[in-house]
XYZ file of C-alpha atoms in Angstrom:
688
model
C -13.826 22.141 9.849
C -15.283 19.106 11.692
C -13.257 15.908 11.464
C -16.397 13.761 11.202
C -19.525 14.702 9.245
C -22.588 12.803 10.487
C -25.354 12.159 7.936
C -28.796 11.358 9.329
C -32.358 11.966 8.098
C -33.609 12.526 11.649
C -32.482 14.550 14.692
C -31.825 12.994 18.118
C -35.044 12.282 20.048
C -36.291 10.716 23.267
C -33.408 10.251 25.712
C -30.796 10.661 22.955
C -30.163 14.444 23.229
C -29.522 14.237 26.983
C -27.277 11.168 26.600
C -25.269 12.780 23.758
C -24.752 15.961 25.805
C -23.784 14.083 28.957
C -21.286 11.749 27.240
C -19.712 14.554 25.190
C -19.243 16.719 28.279
C -17.795 13.736 30.129
C -15.110 13.298 27.473
C -14.337 17.018 27.454
C -13.924 16.893 31.247
C -11.440 14.056 30.872
C -13.615 11.281 32.357
C -11.960 7.931 31.766
C -15.003 5.617 32.027
C -18.569 6.291 30.901
C -21.493 3.930 30.390
C -24.417 4.370 28.024
C -27.175 2.265 29.578
C -29.508 2.042 26.605
C -32.372 -0.355 26.070
C -32.614 -2.331 22.859
C -34.015 -0.181 20.062
C -33.238 3.157 21.742
C -30.619 4.076 19.114
C -27.362 3.605 21.044
C -25.305 3.492 17.837
C -26.807 6.793 16.673
C -26.064 8.362 20.057
C -22.434 7.217 19.883
C -22.187 8.497 16.286
C -23.202 11.958 17.528
C -20.612 11.752 20.303
C -17.908 10.774 17.786
C -18.809 13.801 15.655
C -18.725 16.107 18.700
C -15.414 14.769 20.028
C -13.655 14.552 16.658
C -11.192 11.789 17.536
C -10.302 8.550 15.740
C -12.484 5.872 17.302
C -12.183 2.177 18.049
C -15.504 0.331 18.409
C -15.094 -3.129 19.969
C -17.734 -5.839 19.519
C -17.738 -9.374 20.881
C -18.381 -11.222 17.615
C -17.770 -10.773 13.896
C -21.432 -10.599 12.927
C -22.216 -7.773 15.318
C -19.013 -5.990 14.252
C -20.065 -6.209 10.583
C -23.497 -4.797 11.369
C -22.007 -1.917 13.361
C -19.503 -1.178 10.591
C -22.342 -0.892 8.077
C -24.306 1.435 10.369
C -21.311 3.706 10.948
C -20.626 3.801 7.192
C -24.178 5.041 6.667
C -23.717 7.707 9.351
C -20.265 8.772 8.081
C -20.155 8.252 4.275
C -17.473 10.928 3.853
C -15.146 9.428 6.459
C -13.202 6.184 6.780
C -15.031 3.317 8.517
C -13.221 -0.026 8.576
C -13.839 -3.596 9.727
C -11.086 -5.416 11.640
C -11.680 -9.004 12.772
C -9.746 -12.261 12.780
C -9.013 -13.264 9.212
C -9.359 -16.986 9.917
C -12.388 -18.840 8.585
C -10.929 -21.844 10.370
C -8.169 -21.831 12.967
C -6.598 -24.717 14.878
C -3.746 -23.323 16.992
C -0.486 -25.192 17.432
C -0.732 -27.383 20.531
C 0.758 -30.410 22.285
C -1.168 -32.951 24.389
C 1.455 -34.408 26.707
C -0.451 -37.399 28.130
C -1.041 -38.854 24.661
C 2.152 -37.465 23.076
C 0.060 -35.763 20.378
C 1.370 -32.728 18.528
C -1.270 -30.681 16.707
C 0.134 -28.575 13.909
C -1.232 -25.101 13.403
C -3.912 -25.213 10.721
C -5.608 -22.133 9.405
C -7.828 -21.116 6.523
C -7.364 -17.406 5.884
C -10.153 -15.331 4.389
C -8.313 -13.142 1.871
C -11.038 -10.497 1.797
C -10.985 -10.018 5.576
C -7.181 -9.858 5.455
C -7.524 -7.083 2.871
C -9.930 -5.196 5.134
C -7.476 -5.513 8.054
C -4.742 -3.896 5.959
C -7.149 -1.179 4.837
C -7.854 -0.429 8.512
C -4.222 -0.153 9.605
C -3.217 1.876 6.555
C -6.047 4.357 7.164
C -4.938 4.775 10.780
C -1.410 5.589 9.617
C -2.492 8.084 6.953
C -5.714 9.767 8.183
C -7.432 11.148 11.274
C -11.136 10.708 10.401
C -11.128 6.964 11.015
C -13.540 4.639 12.808
C -12.432 1.029 13.218
C -15.065 -1.528 14.201
C -13.221 -4.547 15.560
C -13.657 -7.825 17.384
C -11.313 -8.866 20.212
C -8.800 -9.634 17.465
C -7.772 -6.029 18.202
C -5.882 -7.144 21.347
C -3.858 -9.878 19.600
C -0.284 -9.411 18.431
C 0.207 -7.483 15.205
C 3.392 -6.282 13.553
C 5.029 -3.053 14.667
C 3.331 0.024 13.131
C 6.713 1.766 12.937
C 8.218 -1.060 10.865
C 5.025 -1.455 8.805
C 5.068 2.236 7.918
C 8.854 2.508 7.516
C 9.269 -0.141 4.818
C 6.498 1.068 2.492
C 7.356 1.882 -1.120
C 6.558 5.348 -2.494
C 6.273 5.881 -6.250
C 6.032 9.287 -7.943
C 5.430 10.063 -11.600
C 8.705 11.504 -12.872
C 10.603 10.036 -9.924
C 13.702 7.912 -10.253
C 13.004 4.185 -10.054
C 14.304 1.123 -11.813
C 11.871 -1.617 -12.885
C 14.006 -4.477 -11.600
C 14.771 -2.604 -8.362
C 11.065 -1.964 -7.786
C 10.284 -5.659 -8.144
C 12.993 -6.497 -5.586
C 11.601 -3.874 -3.172
C 8.094 -5.271 -3.478
C 9.276 -8.843 -2.939
C 11.124 -7.688 0.202
C 7.811 -6.422 1.616
C 6.224 -9.822 0.906
C 4.569 -9.222 -2.462
C 4.466 -12.393 -4.567
C 5.257 -12.558 -8.280
C 2.727 -14.214 -10.552
C 2.005 -14.649 -14.231
C -1.677 -15.321 -13.563
C -4.485 -13.009 -12.442
C -3.525 -10.471 -9.821
C -4.794 -10.772 -6.271
C -4.093 -8.505 -3.278
C -0.406 -8.671 -2.411
C 0.746 -9.905 -5.827
C 2.643 -8.346 -8.752
C 3.620 -9.204 -12.295
C 6.062 -7.768 -14.805
C 4.548 -6.876 -18.205
C 6.973 -5.484 -20.774
C 8.354 -2.174 -19.507
C 5.706 -2.020 -16.774
C 4.977 -3.555 -13.381
C 1.387 -4.319 -12.378
C 0.453 -4.844 -8.749
C -2.616 -5.122 -6.562
C -2.150 -3.477 -3.134
C -3.125 -5.655 -0.211
C -5.743 -3.156 1.005
C -7.867 -2.693 -2.130
C -9.130 -4.470 -5.221
C -7.576 -2.328 -7.925
C -4.644 -2.888 -10.255
C -1.924 -0.267 -10.448
C 0.185 -0.274 -13.592
C 3.549 1.491 -13.257
C 5.156 2.231 -16.634
C 8.886 3.025 -16.892
C 10.934 5.153 -19.259
C 14.399 3.748 -18.586
C 15.009 4.556 -14.863
C 12.063 6.938 -14.459
C 8.420 6.322 -13.556
C 6.643 7.526 -16.700
C 3.038 6.909 -15.589
C 0.855 5.345 -12.901
C -2.535 4.008 -13.959
C -5.318 2.623 -11.785
C -7.217 -0.158 -13.569
C -10.426 -2.029 -12.819
C -9.375 -5.632 -12.004
C -12.115 -7.200 -14.171
C -12.640 -4.870 -17.140
C -9.144 -3.294 -16.960
C -10.768 0.064 -17.663
C -8.707 3.049 -16.539
C -10.213 4.515 -13.363
C -7.554 7.133 -12.648
C -3.991 8.356 -13.120
C -2.575 9.195 -9.685
C 0.621 11.229 -9.503
C 1.913 9.132 -6.618
C 1.342 5.757 -4.996
C 2.139 4.420 -1.521
C 2.512 0.630 -1.386
C 2.408 -0.856 2.113
C 3.713 -4.349 2.994
C 1.618 -7.402 2.144
C 1.959 -8.687 5.728
C 1.729 -6.938 9.099
C 4.765 -8.772 10.481
C 7.500 -7.046 8.522
C 10.986 -5.708 9.133
C 13.887 -4.109 7.304
C 16.909 -6.208 6.342
C 18.981 -4.760 9.205
C 16.233 -5.468 11.739
C 15.826 -8.969 10.365
C 19.557 -9.708 10.688
C 19.558 -8.446 14.292
C 16.430 -10.468 15.110
C 17.930 -13.672 13.716
C 21.012 -13.191 15.891
C 18.763 -12.714 18.924
C 16.771 -15.853 18.072
C 19.995 -17.869 17.696
C 21.267 -16.544 21.024
C 18.035 -17.493 22.786
C 18.129 -20.921 21.137
C 21.651 -21.566 22.448
C 20.613 -20.533 25.964
C 17.519 -22.717 25.904
C 19.427 -25.711 24.523
C 21.859 -25.432 27.448
C 18.946 -25.548 29.883
C 17.449 -28.621 28.197
C 20.846 -30.303 28.138
C 21.318 -29.745 31.885
C 17.842 -31.168 32.499
C 18.790 -34.180 30.308
C 15.818 -33.612 28.021
C 17.404 -35.140 24.937
C 14.270 -35.389 22.817
C 13.177 -31.824 23.605
C 16.742 -30.585 22.909
C 16.882 -32.113 19.429
C 13.321 -31.155 18.585
C 13.798 -27.481 19.475
C 17.155 -27.275 17.707
C 15.831 -28.758 14.467
C 12.608 -26.720 14.358
C 14.188 -23.375 15.262
C 17.127 -23.688 12.870
C 14.674 -24.552 10.106
C 12.659 -21.391 10.845
C 15.834 -19.276 10.946
C 16.898 -20.609 7.540
C 13.503 -19.838 6.014
C 13.405 -16.313 7.427
C 16.952 -15.632 6.248
C 16.268 -16.875 2.712
C 12.678 -15.761 1.997
C 11.963 -13.386 4.877
C 9.118 -15.430 6.306
C 8.243 -18.739 7.983
C 4.990 -20.382 8.998
C 5.487 -19.617 12.685
C 7.204 -16.243 12.368
C 4.745 -14.628 14.785
C 6.291 -16.714 17.573
C 9.500 -14.684 17.148
C 7.721 -11.317 17.090
C 9.428 -10.117 20.277
C 12.844 -10.391 18.598
C 11.720 -8.546 15.469
C 10.101 -5.786 17.528
C 13.108 -5.480 19.839
C 10.917 -6.011 22.914
C 12.088 -7.207 26.298
C 10.844 -10.546 27.713
C 7.302 -10.143 29.039
C 6.755 -6.811 27.293
C 3.314 -6.684 25.611
C 3.115 -7.025 21.827
C 2.031 -4.449 19.304
C -1.684 -4.737 18.508
C -4.241 -2.786 16.503
C -4.271 -0.311 19.408
C -0.649 0.552 18.564
C -1.753 1.901 15.166
C -4.077 4.493 16.711
C -2.663 7.988 17.424
C -0.984 8.697 20.763
C 0.095 11.857 22.561
C 3.759 12.736 23.123
C 3.619 11.208 26.602
C 2.430 7.915 25.079
C -1.179 8.228 26.261
C -3.995 7.254 23.889
C -5.367 10.056 21.720
C -8.443 8.199 20.495
C -11.897 7.232 21.749
C -12.815 3.629 22.551
C -16.405 2.366 22.476
C -17.043 -1.117 23.895
C -20.338 -2.338 22.470
C -22.440 -4.835 24.450
C -19.849 -4.352 27.169
C -21.349 -6.885 29.577
C -20.065 -9.589 27.178
C -17.118 -7.889 25.462
C -15.299 -6.814 28.645
C -15.401 -10.359 30.008
C -14.254 -11.751 26.677
C -11.243 -9.414 26.568
C -10.293 -10.432 30.095
C -10.274 -14.146 29.287
C -8.013 -14.198 26.238
C -4.568 -14.147 27.887
C -4.803 -17.115 30.267
C -5.842 -19.661 27.636
C -3.092 -18.575 25.242
C -0.410 -18.750 27.964
C -1.427 -22.236 29.075
C -1.079 -23.594 25.537
C 2.281 -21.895 24.948
C 3.746 -23.127 28.267
C 3.210 -26.748 27.204
C 4.770 -26.173 23.767
C 7.829 -24.545 25.368
C 8.227 -27.240 28.031
C 8.312 -29.991 25.406
C 10.698 -28.304 22.983
C 8.305 -27.155 20.279
C 8.894 -23.435 20.830
C 11.371 -21.027 22.398
C 10.307 -19.237 25.608
C 9.911 -16.010 23.611
C 6.832 -17.561 21.966
C 4.964 -16.551 25.144
C 5.382 -12.918 24.086
C 3.321 -13.470 20.933
C 0.084 -13.146 22.846
C -3.076 -11.135 23.437
C -2.907 -8.244 25.867
C -3.613 -8.834 29.526
C -6.693 -6.964 30.653
C -4.689 -4.399 32.627
C -2.499 -3.784 29.550
C -5.625 -3.262 27.474
C -6.917 -0.765 30.051
C -3.645 1.195 29.897
C -3.809 1.490 26.109
C -7.373 2.598 25.443
C -7.619 5.984 27.144
C -11.174 7.321 27.404
C -13.856 4.686 26.931
C -17.651 4.495 26.596
C -19.351 1.206 27.437
C -22.720 0.581 25.773
C -25.163 -2.036 26.993
C -28.774 -2.594 28.000
C -27.408 -4.625 30.913
C -24.026 -3.208 32.056
C -21.862 -5.614 34.044
C -20.275 -5.063 37.457
C -17.016 -3.805 35.896
C -18.709 -0.991 33.978
C -20.883 0.011 36.944
C -17.948 0.079 39.361
C -15.761 2.194 37.050
C -18.421 4.591 35.737
C -18.678 6.576 38.966
C -17.705 10.166 39.780
C -15.313 11.826 39.514
C -13.684 9.611 36.869
C -16.880 8.404 35.215
C -20.662 8.493 34.924
C -23.695 6.616 33.563
C -26.019 8.057 30.912
C -29.399 6.331 30.700
C -31.297 5.905 27.437
C -34.538 4.177 28.338
C -36.945 6.027 26.021
C -37.201 4.818 22.434
C -37.799 7.676 19.945
C -40.137 5.355 18.014
C -42.361 4.923 21.080
C -41.872 1.156 20.907
C -42.624 -0.658 24.146
C -40.670 -3.651 25.437
C -42.316 -6.832 24.135
C -45.131 -8.678 25.830
C -43.778 -11.586 27.928
C -45.516 -14.956 28.133
C -44.379 -17.951 30.210
C -45.424 -21.425 29.032
C -44.382 -24.931 30.131
C -41.667 -26.958 28.415
C -43.156 -30.407 28.780
C -46.281 -31.819 27.147
C -49.388 -31.654 29.366
C -52.847 -32.780 28.239
C -53.774 -30.958 25.019
C -50.597 -28.866 25.260
C -47.947 -30.518 23.066
C -44.805 -28.990 24.595
C -42.420 -26.161 23.738
C -41.460 -27.206 20.180
C -45.036 -27.755 19.002
C -46.186 -24.556 20.679
C -43.392 -22.510 19.118
C -44.211 -23.913 15.662
C -47.881 -22.985 16.135
C -47.024 -19.420 17.240
C -44.442 -19.012 14.462
C -46.971 -20.022 11.808
C -49.311 -17.245 12.989
C -46.496 -14.685 12.714
C -45.351 -15.939 9.300
C -48.863 -15.598 7.839
C -48.649 -11.824 8.387
C -45.121 -11.684 6.879
C -43.338 -11.474 10.240
C -40.232 -13.351 11.378
C -39.575 -15.604 14.346
C -36.452 -16.420 16.370
C -35.841 -19.471 18.532
C -32.935 -19.669 20.963
C -31.569 -23.048 22.051
C -28.924 -24.093 24.567
C -26.617 -26.004 22.171
C -25.386 -25.777 18.580
C -26.575 -29.312 17.880
C -30.111 -28.512 18.997
C -30.099 -25.349 16.846
C -29.222 -27.419 13.781
C -31.648 -30.207 14.663
C -34.540 -27.804 15.265
C -33.818 -25.994 11.997
C -33.964 -29.329 10.125
C -37.101 -30.345 12.021
C -38.854 -27.116 10.988
C -37.863 -27.623 7.346
C -39.309 -31.138 7.395
C -42.610 -29.563 8.417
C -42.595 -27.188 5.465
C -41.243 -24.092 7.254
C -38.408 -22.027 5.807
C -35.774 -22.043 8.539
C -32.012 -21.708 9.018
C -29.635 -22.044 11.960
C -26.891 -19.685 13.072
C -24.021 -20.254 15.488
C -20.287 -19.693 15.896
C -19.265 -22.589 13.592
C -20.852 -20.842 10.608
C -18.304 -18.797 8.632
C -18.261 -15.024 9.071
C -19.603 -14.076 5.643
C -22.159 -16.913 5.706
C -23.464 -15.671 9.087
C -23.973 -12.193 7.676
C -25.636 -13.581 4.544
C -28.030 -15.591 6.718
C -29.066 -12.496 8.681
C -29.526 -10.443 5.497
C -31.651 -13.171 3.883
C -33.664 -13.485 7.099
C -34.511 -9.782 7.021
C -35.388 -10.005 3.328
C -37.860 -12.804 4.033
C -36.005 -15.504 2.102
C -36.756 -17.655 5.147
C -38.983 -17.084 8.165
C -37.466 -18.730 11.256
C -33.924 -18.316 12.531
C -32.647 -20.724 15.179
C -29.495 -20.045 17.155
C -27.651 -20.132 20.456
C -26.097 -17.046 22.046
C -25.315 -15.377 18.706
C -28.919 -14.229 18.791
C -28.565 -12.423 22.108
C -26.699 -9.161 21.773
C -26.847 -6.335 19.305
C -28.513 -7.963 16.313
C -30.769 -5.380 14.696
C -33.720 -7.341 13.279
C -36.853 -5.121 13.247
C -38.876 -7.692 11.269
C -38.874 -10.077 14.246
C -42.307 -10.352 15.891
C -41.768 -13.509 17.942
C -38.890 -14.795 20.061
C -39.126 -18.259 21.596
C -36.674 -18.898 24.460
C -36.523 -22.686 24.745
C -35.628 -24.182 28.132
C -35.728 -20.734 29.747
C -35.550 -22.208 33.258
C -32.172 -23.910 32.738
C -30.278 -21.459 34.962
C -26.783 -20.700 33.655
C -24.842 -18.350 31.390
C -27.274 -18.582 28.461
C -30.307 -18.218 30.720
C -28.993 -15.658 33.212
C -30.820 -12.402 33.933
C -28.524 -10.511 31.549
C -28.883 -13.075 28.751
C -32.661 -13.207 29.096
C -33.021 -9.395 28.973
C -30.808 -9.279 25.886
C -32.754 -12.072 24.185
C -36.066 -10.402 25.022
C -34.685 -7.272 23.366
C -34.616 -9.001 19.961
C -38.394 -8.452 19.782
C -38.241 -4.834 20.968
C -37.953 -3.264 17.520
C -41.375 -4.413 16.326
C -44.700 -3.053 17.556
C -46.124 -6.615 17.536
C -43.158 -8.033 19.439
C -43.837 -10.946 21.812
C -41.490 -13.240 23.740
C -42.436 -16.698 24.982
C -40.277 -18.103 27.767
C -40.687 -21.876 27.941
C -40.182 -22.912 31.558
C -41.566 -25.380 34.082
C -40.250 -23.399 37.080
C -39.771 -19.671 37.662
C -36.045 -19.071 38.242
C -34.549 -16.024 39.938
C -33.077 -14.890 36.626
C -36.476 -15.103 34.958
C -38.143 -13.126 37.767
C -35.559 -10.342 37.581
C -35.585 -10.205 33.763
C -39.384 -10.057 33.654
C -39.439 -7.392 36.398
C -36.893 -5.169 34.615
C -38.704 -5.546 31.273
C -42.009 -4.558 32.864
C -40.340 -1.543 34.560
C -39.096 -0.311 31.188
C -42.519 -0.889 29.610
C -44.056 1.350 32.281
C -41.558 4.186 31.647
C -42.074 4.049 27.863
C -45.870 3.899 28.151
C -45.865 7.009 30.371
C -43.630 8.862 27.863
C -45.862 7.853 24.943
C -48.998 9.018 26.753
C -47.423 12.333 27.746
C -46.247 13.114 24.191
C -49.136 11.525 22.289
C -46.903 8.973 20.553
C -48.294 5.946 18.729
C -45.594 3.229 18.609
C -44.353 2.244 15.158
C -42.153 -0.636 14.063
C -38.619 0.503 13.213
C -38.142 0.800 9.443
C -34.554 0.003 8.556
C -33.189 -0.408 5.053
C -31.902 -3.907 4.368
C -28.293 -3.680 3.262
C -25.882 -6.467 2.447
C -23.257 -5.901 5.147
C -21.112 -8.722 3.743
C -20.754 -7.015 0.353
C -17.343 -5.518 1.134
C -16.018 -8.923 2.261
C -16.887 -10.840 -0.874
C -14.349 -11.468 -3.582
C -14.842 -10.047 -7.064
C -15.396 -13.612 -8.247
C -18.301 -14.135 -5.817
C -19.842 -10.789 -6.742
C -19.592 -11.576 -10.461
C -21.191 -15.020 -10.028
C -24.069 -13.498 -8.040
C -24.500 -10.777 -10.654
C -24.723 -13.386 -13.415
C -27.297 -15.352 -11.416
C -29.452 -12.249 -10.983
C -29.131 -11.372 -14.660
C -29.893 -14.881 -15.959
C -32.704 -15.835 -13.554
C -35.548 -15.205 -16.020
C -33.858 -17.032 -18.938
C -33.159 -20.025 -16.684
C -36.824 -20.236 -15.595
C -38.004 -20.301 -19.240
C -35.830 -23.299 -20.233
C -33.627 -24.688 -17.419
C -32.198 -27.634 -19.401
C -31.376 -25.639 -22.523
C -29.974 -22.763 -20.496
C -27.592 -25.021 -18.536
C -26.493 -26.700 -21.779
C -25.711 -23.291 -23.315
C -23.756 -22.257 -20.213
C -21.659 -25.436 -20.421
C -20.829 -24.670 -24.065
C -19.783 -21.140 -23.053
C -17.599 -22.570 -20.268
C -15.895 -25.021 -22.660
C -15.270 -22.198 -25.144
C -13.706 -20.069 -22.408
C -11.374 -22.940 -21.439
C -10.312 -23.403 -25.079
C -9.540 -19.676 -25.255
C -7.511 -20.046 -22.008
C -9.899 -17.577 -20.343
C -9.969 -19.490 -17.072
C -11.431 -16.627 -15.045
C -14.600 -16.545 -17.178
C -14.722 -20.336 -17.152
C -14.618 -20.391 -13.342
C -17.448 -17.843 -13.152
C -19.590 -19.907 -15.529
C -18.737 -23.113 -13.650
C -19.842 -21.700 -10.283
C -23.000 -20.211 -11.828
C -23.896 -23.689 -13.139
C -23.341 -25.186 -9.673
C -25.693 -22.617 -8.152
C -28.395 -23.038 -10.810
C -28.342 -26.831 -10.597
C -28.249 -26.775 -6.816
C -25.378 -29.270 -6.837
C -22.561 -29.146 -4.250
C -19.726 -26.859 -5.271
C -16.434 -28.669 -4.500
C -14.732 -25.266 -4.319
C -16.788 -24.313 -1.241
C -16.113 -25.521 2.300
C -19.156 -27.150 3.862
C -20.081 -27.399 7.514
C -19.448 -31.076 8.342
C -21.873 -31.160 11.273
C -24.696 -33.626 10.657
C -28.244 -32.318 10.947
C -31.023 -34.251 12.615
C -33.782 -33.611 15.118
C -35.081 -36.339 17.359
C -38.412 -36.187 19.045
């Protein structure tokens, strides 16, 4: 029986069958590096899905940003509804790493805002890898950062069996030891509460409540309950409860690790004493002893990841455990899974740059007594370490970089081209227009607005790419002031908000999307008819040949696709990008003529790819808004007044969950700022 079962309403077409066959045979022959050179809109994800089904191995798909990873995860879920497809990205909505600026004597404390839903999805990913084989993980470069040992994570789980021996008090102690928190309020992932002769808990990887009922020292029943309605959704015979944190260890391992930390502290203090660094000596001693005390008493401290080498039992300099460690390996330690690096021309470079920046920051902290030298070993993988751990790999890109081209050569590799689009779509028409105002021509902004208005009238969408985040925000505001529905998108926008923006853009809730390089690679937006590349002649990373080809590709999924490059001079990058685009147009036109194909715009169902990352609270609020929309329109004032009365009644009844839902619904209906939501502090303005 096949490990993966691909669901698709259409068979492979165009260049896809040949690419699928070539890549599958390459893996069977043991080729280490393969590249799928596929133009935008040629169905690279579908090709890879077929390869995954043929190969039948757990698969890691790496993407260079969270938004692209979320989109890929949704596509793979549609292709493999019977299998496990998970999303693994950094769980920080905001992250300021610990740092020290020596010249100004400024210490910056680590500050992080963790997205609980993404943390839950990370646990779901690692637990699936440890319990199943039919798993696809779509991840960002967070996959190469330190993660707790899979052996320890798996070893300390709690197994419960109906009829099995277990004591209620002992179970609570076990759960607390694996970092579950006790609460008397509503359950959230990683929390438990004692209720009479039962214990209720919410595993960290799912939003369901499990109620374990005891008959003296025996598990009498296990119930699975809906977290909102508390309706019974099942009665499993057994339950595996994994730790609430990835950095976890047994009591014996913890005791050994603390001894190792103390030993390293003593050695480092001797060095600082010899160097007569009195301040650094006292600082390190105080901070480390405080961490040791916290770990000994509660099993955790704010900077526990900096001691990960001691908990894992690793030698100095030895690479940390990462998500890659959770994938299956052969007896000789080699990887027994497939790796797909999406948009590899960006992702490969990104992976290679992670280590140096982390090391530089840690070296300064260690030198000035903020951290022990072992903190260096809590780090991302070096590129060569990443290469050693991924086994067979397929790079996918419309513009492969030098690394992929150099490695995908016989006998250890190959390149499979996918130039033909099954839909018959041709690369978009390219137009070059000046940036500056000349005579009757009003310049790039005015021209883009004029062209966008034409597209919007026929229910199309338009993209504009800028060189800076500030200009993206300013242009978005400028367009709104002129009556256009526009939004901006860049890396400062939170993960879920980014995905919501893209979904609303496809739905037509607004017409123009303005961004920086987030708009370049891999975003599947078939409604886009116009792409405006502002300042296209400003040679550099964002206007290189590769970047321009990728940006041009955003209009390649629509039969009316056009791209306007605003430039006062023709750069080398522009010449090469235009030449390559025209070459691909020629190949596709010849194929269409030979097979009698009339190009059609790609029709792709609009799905909310952020749905799985939203909390139950957010989903409930949105559901109420959808349900109450008509009543609100009939009498807004009276409706809001009634909602406030309902909220007050819920508070009086101590039903704070319902009250919070009603409160946030009122905020949304009134359009007033919700103090419970973080806002982007960046000021918006657009100067002429």
